[in-house]
Amino acid sequence: MAANVTHDAMANAIRALSMDAVEKAKSGHPGLPMGAADMATVLFRDLMKFDAGDPHWPDRDRFVLSAGHGSMLLYSLLYLTGTGDMGIEDLKQFRQVGSKTPGHPEYRHTVGVETTTGPLGQGIATAVGMALAESMLAAEFGDLVDHHTYVLASDGDLMEGVSQEAIAIAGHLRLNKLIVLYDNNHISIDGATSLSDSVDQVARFKSAGWRAGHIDGHDPKQILRALRAAKRSDKPTLIACKTTIGFGAPTRAGTNKAHGEALGATEIAGARANLHWPHEPFVVPEDILSAWRSVGRRGKGKRNKWRRLLKSKPDEVRAEFERRIAGDLPKNFDDVVNAYKQKLAADAPEIATRKAGEAALKIIAPAVPELATGSADLTGSNNTKVEATKEITPTDKSGRYIHWGIREHGMAAACNGIALHGGLIPSGASFLCFTDYCRPSLRLAALMGVRVCHVFTHDSIGLGEDGPTHQPVEHLAALRAIPNLLMFRPADSVETVECWQAALKSKNSPSIMALTRQNLPAFRRTHVVENLSALGAYEISPANGKAAVSIFASGSEVSIAVAAQKILADKGVAARVVSVPCMDLFFEQSEAYQRSVIGDAPIKVGVEAAIRQSWDAIIGDGPFVGMKSYGASGTYKALYEHFGITPQAVADAALARV
Ligand SMILES: Cc1ncc(C[n+]2csc(CCOP(=O)(O)OP(=O)(O)O)c2C)c(N)n1
Ligand SMILES: [Mg+2]
């Protein structure tokens, strides 16, 4: 590194690039990058283990910019360190369609962005999952996995509720390689944080089991000392860094006017003078750029050393590690599933799909060692714990079952982080109704395209006595509405294992398995190797002759549809039944396949113990038997009668149109 380049010069390069890019775009957030430039400079220059030439190196330190609105901080760092292919032209294209520099950092879109951030609180909660994955993989692979997860979080990140769930999990599990730099600038959009907040964040983190303290976030020596101490800690660390938002801007620094708009020519000229940065917009002097580029190369030696370490491992260990990081399933996975499907077709168990899910996990978990299941305090109800998934504890991370506590949102966000880290396939669980408690993280998983395979049981009024607070009604539709989230609702044991198979094979999509509390009959009594559920929908019970009626159903209502088919047959009306375990996958099939499954019977009936929304694409203006209101408390059989979701009701709906 050019010895004559000062800390201030390096930090000011971030400040200048950020204010210039926001100015050019006439949109964006200059305040955070200008305030956090000192923290970022010390972290990247002196501590972060990364190699700009190999941004995906598995044992790199992770950096999560939780306050995604400060994206120019990250884009400046990527450009300055020479990470990926970020060029100065890309910074000039900040916030433009198709650029590498969108408004908020987007995973996959920009090399070097570890996770999509922007919805406040998600970054810090996702980072908890990354740190957890690191510790679990370290327990399994030893010295091959040994890195830190750094987070830069803002006031808004720490105000969001999900941060509480996240820090509680991290503190409890003693994720000591998680280090959060808190941009403690006392400013948010509406003004001073004192308008709405008086939390003592340091005390709060300490009570959650963290090491925490205050420093001056503009003093590089204090920042370095605090980070070094954090690396030695046996607990996760919060470093509350007192900073000035928009540092350098003459009138806007320290005010909410610096947060989220271009500074304007006069203010920028004043900032250039204050920061002693006389250079033209987007110009970083050669010596300063070269100092930053050498920071980008600093980790090369460590990276090479790690590559040698990997090479020195026994062939099986190296191959397994590489397979896990690549995200490929074990070679024999399909064979294991098919043997099990064959057995199920013969056994035809009549059990709840949550029990079928547990039975499937008993087969899948031993075959897929990267699968890490868990539950948000509903282990006995979700049936996601099997013998192969030993639980992890604060002092022993060698298991792969996670007791998340009653923290659906923290669980879902951390699962995203585990998936992003790589090496593990996370699976959270709770009741389907409580997907509402974690929807922002489910949406982000889908937006990022990460493989998180959740299990949500108690999937309809069929859960019975707990009543309408616990009975999902609109949830299937609401989850189907999230693009790239696979919403599975299997009808029996065979479909359940097929849905697991499809979920695990969908490398770039999160999935939800909606499973029943009540027992269901077995339909798939003839073994076929093909995964019919992965087609999204298929004819499960053909008509006797040319069908006048097609009945479409998912999950527990497939049995109602099949019973209705019988009633119709007795009346001389031929009907066929189509099982729809995954609408999302069905609409990805060829048009010809979709047409063949929807069929040309003049009457199309839908049945699902949920609202009609999402079914019109299949049944058109055909009748729908389902829910129009919230559920009620009662036995599940009485509830299906009460709400009129019965074979007779389905048959009547069809007959009314014959
Ligand atoms: C969940 C969520 N709610 C609201 C917003 C809109 N928003 C963006 S930044 C921000 C708060 C800014 O305060 P702070 O987090 O302290 O950032 P700073 O102004 O200090 O950069 C808000 C409300 C958001 N991005 N995410
Ligand atoms: Mg703030």
XYZ file of C-alpha atoms and ligand atoms in Angstrom:
685
model
C 0.000 0.000 0.000
C 1.245 3.479 -0.831
C 2.474 4.538 2.593
C 1.839 8.196 1.962
C -1.896 7.768 1.401
C -3.706 8.769 4.563
C -6.766 7.218 6.145
C -8.660 10.433 5.431
C -7.809 10.350 1.752
C -9.026 6.773 1.457
C -12.231 7.459 3.366
C -12.847 10.653 1.418
C -12.677 8.713 -1.830
C -15.775 6.819 -0.625
C -17.451 10.060 0.411
C -16.755 11.810 -2.886
C -17.800 8.906 -5.104
C -20.992 8.502 -3.092
C -22.060 12.133 -3.181
C -21.134 12.425 -6.861
C -23.077 9.312 -7.876
C -26.154 10.408 -5.947
C -25.842 13.870 -7.463
C -25.608 12.486 -10.981
C -28.600 10.198 -10.425
C -30.453 13.056 -8.689
C -31.576 10.325 -6.322
C -30.105 8.217 -3.553
C -28.646 8.411 -0.070
C -25.356 10.259 0.434
C -25.621 10.578 4.215
C -24.777 7.039 5.255
C -21.733 6.486 3.021
C -20.291 9.833 4.072
C -20.889 9.088 7.759
C -19.739 5.463 7.637
C -16.696 5.929 5.379
C -14.246 5.824 8.291
C -15.626 2.564 9.655
C -15.660 0.986 6.213
C -12.122 2.124 5.447
C -10.673 0.631 8.613
C -12.665 -2.579 8.232
C -11.666 -3.188 4.624
C -8.117 -1.863 4.840
C -7.060 -3.539 8.073
C -9.343 -6.434 8.901
C -11.585 -7.919 6.271
C -10.325 -11.210 4.896
C -11.220 -10.997 1.226
C -9.596 -11.166 -2.168
C -10.980 -8.811 -4.778
C -9.751 -11.220 -7.447
C -11.840 -14.095 -6.049
C -14.971 -12.565 -4.548
C -16.648 -15.956 -4.043
C -13.808 -17.624 -2.149
C -15.748 -19.774 0.362
C -13.746 -18.810 3.462
C -13.881 -15.035 2.874
C -15.212 -12.771 5.588
C -18.758 -11.668 4.823
C -19.724 -8.001 4.812
C -23.402 -7.152 5.052
C -24.521 -3.580 4.499
C -27.719 -3.936 6.472
C -28.647 -0.317 5.823
C -29.082 -1.000 2.115
C -30.048 2.596 1.359
C -26.357 3.380 1.829
C -25.618 1.249 -1.256
C -23.091 3.757 -2.615
C -20.835 2.848 0.308
C -20.710 -0.730 -0.931
C -20.472 0.157 -4.630
C -17.624 2.572 -3.881
C -15.804 -0.148 -1.947
C -16.279 -2.663 -4.757
C -14.913 -0.193 -7.287
C -12.043 1.011 -5.116
C -10.877 -2.458 -4.114
C -11.332 -3.761 -7.657
C -13.853 -6.415 -6.668
C -15.769 -8.126 -9.452
C -16.210 -5.946 -12.471
C -17.371 -2.701 -10.897
C -16.032 0.176 -12.972
C -16.263 3.928 -12.632
C -18.845 3.940 -15.449
C -21.029 1.702 -13.299
C -20.927 4.271 -10.505
C -21.980 6.911 -13.010
C -24.959 4.699 -13.871
C -26.107 4.560 -10.230
C -29.828 3.759 -9.978
C -30.330 3.447 -13.761
C -32.187 0.564 -15.397
C -29.898 -2.362 -16.105
C -26.931 -0.927 -14.191
C -24.792 -2.902 -11.740
C -25.580 -0.208 -9.207
C -29.287 -0.425 -8.373
C -30.815 1.718 -5.628
C -30.295 -0.957 -2.997
C -27.716 -3.768 -3.147
C -29.071 -6.853 -4.878
C -27.642 -10.331 -4.442
C -26.690 -12.054 -7.725
C -27.136 -8.780 -9.570
C -23.819 -7.307 -8.461
C -20.663 -9.316 -7.781
C -19.525 -8.738 -4.198
C -22.999 -8.128 -2.783
C -23.509 -10.882 -0.203
C -27.232 -10.340 0.335
C -30.010 -8.084 -0.855
C -30.715 -5.350 1.649
C -32.992 -2.359 1.825
C -35.881 -3.512 3.978
C -34.355 -2.369 7.270
C -33.505 -5.059 9.800
C -33.211 -7.838 7.208
C -29.463 -7.464 6.748
C -28.498 -7.870 10.377
C -30.926 -10.787 10.768
C -29.614 -12.455 7.608
C -26.058 -12.015 8.860
C -26.965 -14.010 11.967
C -27.679 -16.931 9.641
C -24.357 -16.458 7.856
C -22.494 -16.514 11.166
C -24.482 -19.536 12.296
C -23.714 -21.379 9.058
C -20.036 -20.570 9.537
C -20.019 -22.046 13.027
C -21.963 -25.158 11.986
C -19.687 -25.813 9.016
C -16.608 -25.172 11.150
C -17.867 -27.870 13.530
C -18.107 -30.229 10.560
C -15.144 -29.255 8.374
C -12.702 -27.859 10.950
C -10.118 -25.352 9.751
C -11.597 -25.158 6.246
C -14.203 -22.799 7.629
C -12.943 -19.958 9.779
C -14.165 -16.491 8.941
C -16.065 -13.530 10.347
C -19.341 -11.883 9.419
C -19.333 -8.094 9.598
C -22.456 -5.983 9.512
C -22.971 -2.288 9.114
C -26.334 -1.455 10.670
C -28.175 1.840 11.020
C -30.632 3.242 13.542
C -33.461 1.946 11.388
C -32.016 -1.570 11.335
C -31.981 -1.649 15.100
C -35.457 -0.163 15.476
C -37.041 -2.859 13.329
C -38.507 -5.700 15.383
C -36.717 -8.420 13.463
C -33.411 -7.152 14.836
C -34.534 -8.136 18.338
C -35.232 -11.715 17.282
C -31.930 -11.813 15.432
C -29.742 -10.506 18.223
C -31.450 -12.792 20.732
C -30.649 -15.843 18.579
C -27.060 -14.698 17.982
C -26.467 -13.927 21.654
C -27.940 -17.217 22.797
C -25.931 -19.255 20.300
C -22.777 -17.247 21.122
C -22.004 -16.423 17.518
C -18.777 -14.698 18.457
C -17.645 -14.260 14.870
C -20.514 -11.894 14.208
C -19.463 -8.263 14.523
C -21.886 -5.389 14.051
C -20.763 -1.842 13.430
C -23.694 0.346 14.403
C -23.825 3.652 12.539
C -25.016 5.515 15.598
C -25.800 8.858 13.972
C -29.024 9.645 15.852
C -30.712 10.600 12.596
C -33.390 8.914 10.551
C -35.708 10.244 7.856
C -38.100 12.212 10.035
C -35.312 13.910 11.981
C -33.498 13.092 15.208
C -34.101 9.534 16.413
C -35.183 11.109 19.718
C -38.506 11.789 17.980
C -39.403 8.158 18.394
C -36.666 6.257 20.192
C -34.924 6.219 23.532
C -33.519 2.693 23.606
C -30.057 2.198 25.108
C -28.767 -0.050 22.313
C -25.588 -1.050 24.116
C -27.573 -2.164 27.165
C -30.043 -3.937 24.912
C -27.366 -5.937 23.105
C -25.599 -6.732 26.361
C -28.804 -8.134 27.807
C -29.071 -10.376 24.742
C -25.650 -11.858 25.472
C -23.489 -9.617 23.301
C -20.326 -7.731 23.993
C -21.166 -4.073 23.334
C -19.694 -0.620 23.733
C -19.464 2.890 22.341
C -16.703 4.450 20.265
C -16.136 7.489 18.074
C -16.976 6.241 14.612
C -14.714 8.809 12.949
C -11.556 7.862 14.851
C -9.704 5.175 12.879
C -7.636 4.136 15.899
C -10.703 3.543 18.058
C -12.414 1.682 15.230
C -9.432 -0.600 14.707
C -9.005 -1.265 18.411
C -12.690 -2.076 18.831
C -12.724 -4.405 15.826
C -9.614 -6.241 17.030
C -11.134 -6.716 20.464
C -14.339 -7.936 18.854
C -12.407 -10.607 16.968
C -11.085 -11.937 20.271
C -14.493 -11.966 21.955
C -16.305 -15.143 22.928
C -19.607 -13.377 22.239
C -21.018 -11.529 19.240
C -20.051 -7.865 19.356
C -21.875 -4.603 18.818
C -19.682 -1.571 18.258
C -21.849 1.527 18.553
C -19.966 4.059 16.464
C -20.973 7.648 17.050
C -20.978 9.250 13.621
C -22.196 12.320 11.788
C -24.540 11.577 8.903
C -23.350 13.302 5.726
C -19.923 13.941 7.281
C -18.276 16.827 5.426
C -21.394 18.448 3.985
C -21.349 22.040 5.245
C -24.992 22.587 6.202
C -26.589 19.169 5.906
C -24.112 17.076 7.933
C -25.725 15.856 11.135
C -29.241 16.455 9.837
C -31.919 14.397 8.139
C -31.387 16.551 5.024
C -28.280 14.432 4.403
C -30.161 11.128 4.498
C -31.864 10.569 1.197
C -31.490 13.197 -1.482
C -28.808 14.619 -3.712
C -26.851 17.298 -1.894
C -26.897 19.849 -4.735
C -24.024 21.725 -6.324
C -23.392 24.262 -3.547
C -23.399 21.716 -0.743
C -21.139 19.409 -2.737
C -18.686 22.231 -3.423
C -18.636 22.965 0.315
C -18.069 19.305 1.119
C -15.162 19.137 -1.353
C -13.592 22.101 0.435
C -14.213 20.679 3.916
C -12.778 17.294 2.976
C -9.842 18.777 1.048
C -10.990 16.824 -1.990
C -10.441 19.166 -4.924
C -10.795 16.453 -7.575
C -13.397 16.436 -10.339
C -16.519 14.278 -9.898
C -15.752 10.528 -10.178
C -12.012 11.164 -10.245
C -9.950 9.313 -7.646
C -6.266 10.279 -7.827
C -3.938 7.499 -8.902
C -2.126 7.140 -5.566
C -5.375 6.851 -3.617
C -6.897 4.387 -6.070
C -3.732 2.362 -6.015
C -3.761 2.254 -2.213
C -7.312 0.920 -2.363
C -6.449 -1.593 -5.074
C -3.661 -2.982 -2.918
C -6.249 -3.425 -0.155
C -8.196 -5.497 -2.662
C -5.130 -7.706 -3.247
C -4.151 -7.960 0.414
C -6.066 -11.222 0.965
C -4.567 -13.085 -1.976
C -1.993 -14.829 0.185
C -4.593 -16.007 2.657
C -6.792 -17.177 -0.168
C -3.954 -19.174 -1.708
C -3.089 -20.642 1.655
C -6.698 -21.728 2.052
C -6.697 -23.304 -1.415
C -3.628 -25.282 -0.424
C -5.332 -26.324 2.803
C -8.328 -27.574 0.830
C -6.008 -29.493 -1.505
C -4.265 -31.109 1.448
C -7.490 -32.635 2.739
C -8.364 -36.272 2.051
C -10.176 -36.691 -1.259
C -13.554 -37.503 0.358
C -13.434 -34.416 2.573
C -12.462 -32.121 -0.263
C -15.070 -33.575 -2.613
C -17.778 -33.316 0.015
C -16.842 -29.717 0.857
C -16.824 -28.747 -2.801
C -20.152 -30.457 -3.440
C -21.704 -28.693 -0.481
C -20.419 -25.263 -1.499
C -21.562 -25.837 -5.091
C -25.010 -26.658 -3.715
C -25.278 -29.959 -5.583
C -27.306 -32.727 -3.967
C -25.675 -36.111 -3.229
C -25.523 -38.324 -6.318
C -27.785 -41.003 -4.854
C -30.504 -38.568 -3.777
C -33.037 -39.503 -6.468
C -32.459 -43.206 -5.905
C -33.132 -42.810 -2.194
C -36.343 -40.906 -2.906
C -37.511 -43.402 -5.503
C -36.949 -46.428 -3.300
C -38.936 -44.687 -0.594
C -41.746 -43.727 -2.994
C -42.015 -47.323 -4.075
C -42.404 -48.439 -0.480
C -45.015 -45.761 0.186
C -47.057 -46.814 -2.838
C -47.183 -50.308 -1.379
C -47.767 -49.275 2.260
C -50.309 -46.500 1.465
C -50.149 -44.899 4.924
C -53.215 -42.871 5.943
C -51.557 -40.166 7.996
C -51.435 -36.398 8.291
C -49.042 -34.839 5.805
C -47.077 -33.370 8.725
C -46.441 -36.967 9.784
C -45.691 -37.845 6.172
C -43.215 -34.960 6.216
C -41.513 -36.387 9.262
C -41.386 -39.830 7.670
C -39.894 -38.284 4.518
C -37.286 -36.450 6.597
C -36.284 -39.738 8.214
C -35.249 -40.859 4.742
C -34.012 -37.558 3.315
C -32.055 -36.162 6.276
C -29.545 -39.040 6.481
C -29.079 -38.875 2.689
C -28.689 -35.086 2.545
C -26.274 -34.112 5.326
C -26.473 -30.421 4.378
C -30.151 -30.208 5.273
C -30.526 -28.255 8.536
C -34.059 -28.295 9.890
C -35.586 -26.529 12.846
C -38.718 -24.968 14.236
C -39.867 -21.782 15.905
C -40.837 -23.609 19.100
C -43.273 -26.011 17.461
C -41.003 -29.007 17.033
C -43.594 -31.524 18.206
C -46.281 -30.024 15.960
C -44.234 -29.382 12.829
C -42.568 -32.810 13.000
C -39.312 -31.501 11.564
C -36.916 -33.154 14.001
C -35.657 -36.632 13.169
C -32.851 -38.747 14.526
C -30.335 -37.622 11.915
C -30.868 -33.967 12.794
C -29.241 -33.626 16.191
C -29.865 -30.239 17.776
C -27.179 -27.592 17.968
C -26.396 -25.853 21.247
C -24.432 -22.712 22.160
C -21.362 -24.857 22.727
C -21.846 -27.639 20.194
C -22.697 -26.717 16.616
C -22.098 -30.172 15.192
C -25.829 -30.899 14.952
C -28.238 -29.640 12.361
C -31.488 -28.969 14.137
C -32.119 -25.417 15.258
C -34.486 -24.466 18.045
C -35.227 -20.926 16.867
C -37.432 -19.991 19.794
C -40.681 -18.147 19.091
C -39.056 -16.034 16.410
C -40.520 -16.754 12.981
C -39.125 -13.609 11.424
C -35.647 -14.030 12.852
C -35.731 -17.685 11.803
C -36.713 -16.951 8.206
C -34.141 -14.171 7.847
C -31.394 -16.311 9.376
C -32.375 -19.194 7.089
C -31.771 -16.832 4.166
C -28.330 -16.121 5.589
C -27.543 -19.819 5.978
C -28.512 -20.428 2.357
C -26.505 -17.413 1.180
C -23.465 -18.593 3.101
C -23.579 -21.893 1.273
C -22.777 -25.399 2.425
C -26.116 -25.968 4.139
C -29.766 -26.083 3.062
C -31.862 -24.451 5.777
C -35.439 -25.323 6.640
C -37.498 -23.407 9.189
C -40.903 -24.375 10.498
C -43.990 -23.010 12.200
C -47.762 -22.886 11.628
C -48.810 -21.728 8.147
C -50.792 -18.866 9.656
C -47.574 -17.403 11.019
C -45.977 -16.994 7.619
C -47.400 -13.512 8.169
C -44.796 -13.097 10.908
C -41.940 -13.701 8.495
C -43.255 -12.653 5.107
C -40.618 -9.938 4.529
C -37.870 -12.554 4.753
C -39.785 -15.046 2.615
C -40.125 -12.347 -0.032
C -36.424 -11.541 0.104
C -35.532 -15.230 -0.220
C -37.649 -15.359 -3.363
C -36.209 -12.117 -4.716
C -32.659 -13.381 -4.127
C -33.452 -16.852 -5.428
C -32.028 -18.799 -2.502
C -32.930 -22.358 -1.582
C -34.676 -22.294 1.776
C -37.156 -25.140 2.287
C -39.649 -24.210 4.977
C -42.239 -26.477 6.534
C -45.451 -24.796 7.676
C -48.011 -27.142 9.170
C -51.606 -26.734 10.373
C -52.441 -25.501 6.923
C -56.214 -24.839 7.048
C -59.388 -24.934 9.151
C -58.475 -28.617 9.312
C -56.297 -27.807 12.308
C -59.561 -27.584 14.222
C -59.983 -26.440 17.766
C -57.372 -23.672 17.898
C -59.795 -21.609 15.837
C -59.606 -18.672 13.437
C -56.493 -17.035 14.926
C -54.525 -20.096 13.880
C -56.402 -21.127 10.741
C -54.875 -19.848 7.529
C -57.468 -18.718 5.019
C -55.800 -16.172 2.754
C -52.235 -17.452 3.244
C -51.994 -19.889 0.348
C -53.092 -17.156 -2.060
C -50.814 -14.605 -0.428
C -47.811 -16.923 -0.642
C -48.596 -17.964 -4.219
C -48.557 -14.256 -5.015
C -44.844 -14.018 -4.169
C -42.947 -14.556 -7.428
C -40.345 -17.349 -7.292
C -41.621 -18.747 -3.998
C -42.745 -22.351 -4.498
C -45.900 -22.977 -2.483
C -46.328 -26.747 -2.066
C -49.423 -28.377 -0.626
C -49.177 -32.170 -0.939
C -52.181 -34.493 -0.694
C -50.616 -37.672 0.688
C -47.337 -39.326 1.671
C -46.086 -39.812 -1.877
C -46.802 -36.228 -2.828
C -45.122 -35.062 0.379
C -41.820 -36.724 -0.441
C -42.135 -35.579 -4.048
C -42.590 -32.005 -2.851
C -39.483 -32.337 -0.684
C -37.604 -33.682 -3.669
C -38.774 -30.816 -5.875
C -38.009 -28.233 -3.192
C -34.473 -29.526 -2.654
C -33.821 -29.654 -6.386
C -34.963 -26.058 -6.891
C -31.584 -24.460 -6.331
C -32.764 -20.938 -7.059
C -36.118 -20.822 -5.332
C -37.288 -20.889 -1.736
C -40.221 -23.153 -0.983
C -42.926 -23.674 1.572
C -44.472 -27.009 2.338
C -47.992 -26.594 3.737
C -48.879 -29.709 5.708
C -51.975 -30.893 7.528
C -52.647 -31.654 11.129
C -55.465 -34.090 10.214
C -55.034 -37.566 8.721
C -55.530 -38.055 4.985
C -56.053 -41.087 2.752
C -53.331 -42.353 0.400
C -53.942 -41.871 -3.315
C -50.719 -42.706 -5.020
C -50.766 -46.479 -4.827
C -48.979 -47.145 -8.105
C -45.309 -46.325 -8.122
C -43.994 -44.041 -10.828
C -40.421 -42.803 -10.887
C -41.380 -39.419 -12.335
C -41.981 -36.689 -9.779
C -45.587 -35.842 -10.639
C -45.813 -33.175 -7.940
C -42.927 -31.325 -9.574
C -45.216 -30.818 -12.565
C -47.304 -28.674 -10.265
C -50.573 -30.386 -11.181
C -51.528 -33.724 -12.683
C -54.569 -35.942 -13.076
C -54.721 -38.051 -9.945
C -58.034 -39.772 -10.641
C -59.225 -40.067 -14.251
C -62.854 -39.963 -15.346
C -64.699 -43.050 -16.338
C -65.284 -42.062 -19.962
C -65.282 -38.540 -21.340
C -65.202 -36.097 -18.437
C -68.025 -33.594 -18.122
C -66.434 -32.184 -14.982
C -62.850 -31.528 -13.875
C -62.289 -31.064 -10.161
C -59.092 -29.333 -9.089
C -57.886 -29.532 -5.496
C -54.799 -29.343 -3.361
C -53.666 -31.072 -0.176
C -56.384 -32.236 2.167
C -59.125 -31.305 -0.293
C -57.979 -33.850 -2.867
C -59.763 -36.497 -0.808
C -62.942 -34.379 -0.877
C -62.604 -34.045 -4.638
C -62.214 -37.802 -5.078
C -65.270 -38.451 -2.900
C -67.235 -35.901 -4.967
C -66.120 -37.699 -8.137
C -67.853 -40.810 -6.794
C -71.074 -38.983 -5.998
C -71.086 -37.567 -9.521
C -70.389 -40.974 -11.035
C -73.409 -42.351 -9.166
C -75.461 -39.621 -10.844
C -74.057 -40.611 -14.225
C -71.754 -37.608 -14.509
C -68.164 -38.438 -15.427
C -65.627 -36.353 -13.523
C -61.838 -36.351 -13.285
C -59.742 -35.074 -10.388
C -56.571 -33.062 -10.733
C -54.246 -32.680 -7.783
C -52.511 -29.297 -7.678
C -49.614 -29.595 -5.219
C -47.785 -26.539 -6.570
C -49.502 -23.902 -8.690
C -46.217 -22.046 -9.206
C -44.565 -25.055 -10.857
C -47.699 -25.842 -12.864
C -47.588 -22.450 -14.559
C -43.956 -23.078 -15.460
C -44.871 -26.155 -17.537
C -45.334 -26.053 -21.297
C -48.604 -24.628 -22.528
C -49.417 -28.006 -24.028
C -49.010 -29.705 -20.653
C -51.053 -27.058 -18.885
C -53.822 -27.399 -21.452
C -53.839 -31.169 -21.139
C -54.121 -31.048 -17.360
C -56.767 -28.345 -17.296
C -58.556 -30.432 -19.902
C -61.644 -29.638 -21.939
C -64.412 -30.740 -19.607
C -66.988 -27.934 -19.780
C -67.274 -27.637 -16.000
C -64.245 -26.863 -13.877
C -64.615 -26.895 -10.116
C -61.977 -25.813 -7.595
C -61.844 -26.989 -4.001
C -59.456 -25.777 -1.353
C -60.104 -24.914 2.293
C -58.950 -21.367 1.650
C -60.050 -18.322 -0.339
C -60.689 -18.554 -4.073
C -57.945 -16.127 -5.068
C -55.267 -17.743 -7.292
C -57.627 -20.450 -8.625
C -59.216 -18.473 -11.457
C -56.232 -19.141 -13.703
C -57.211 -22.829 -13.630
C -60.983 -22.903 -13.169
C -61.892 -19.695 -15.017
C -65.414 -18.747 -13.973
C -66.146 -22.252 -12.683
C -67.502 -22.755 -9.170
C -65.155 -22.812 -6.184
C -65.754 -24.573 -2.906
C -63.673 -23.050 -0.158
C -63.574 -20.315 2.448
C -65.084 -16.848 2.263
C -64.546 -15.891 5.877
C -62.259 -16.643 8.775
C -62.529 -20.106 10.275
C -63.844 -21.082 13.685
C -62.998 -23.220 16.668
C -64.304 -26.776 16.513
C -63.423 -30.295 15.532
C -62.046 -30.409 12.021
C -64.838 -32.600 10.683
C -67.485 -30.284 12.123
C -65.685 -27.287 10.612
C -65.625 -28.757 7.112
C -69.398 -29.379 7.459
C -69.975 -25.925 8.944
C -68.170 -24.160 6.119
C -69.647 -26.412 3.463
C -66.413 -27.897 2.175
C -67.753 -31.393 1.595
C -67.931 -33.929 -1.226
C -71.657 -33.236 -1.552
C -71.061 -29.484 -1.830
C -68.481 -30.059 -4.570
C -70.798 -32.437 -6.421
C -73.711 -29.994 -6.074
C -71.584 -27.128 -7.386
C -70.784 -29.205 -10.460
C -74.331 -30.482 -10.931
C -75.707 -26.941 -10.800
C -73.810 -26.277 -14.025
C -74.457 -29.558 -15.826
C -38.634 -1.928 6.609
C -38.319 -0.564 6.089
N -39.095 0.466 6.450
C -38.861 1.705 5.977
C -37.837 1.932 5.103
C -37.610 3.319 4.514
N -36.403 3.891 5.104
C -35.225 3.870 4.463
S -33.983 4.456 5.406
C -35.019 4.749 6.699
C -34.525 5.247 8.017
C -33.294 5.998 7.955
O -32.680 6.054 9.207
P -31.387 5.228 9.516
O -31.687 3.816 9.401
O -30.859 5.700 10.796
O -30.409 5.586 8.338
P -29.592 6.955 8.159
O -30.594 8.032 7.863
O -28.877 7.191 9.425
O -28.708 6.685 7.011
C -36.324 4.419 6.361
C -37.497 4.613 7.255
C -37.029 0.828 4.757
N -36.012 0.931 3.916
N -37.283 -0.394 5.283
Mg -29.413 6.976 11.393
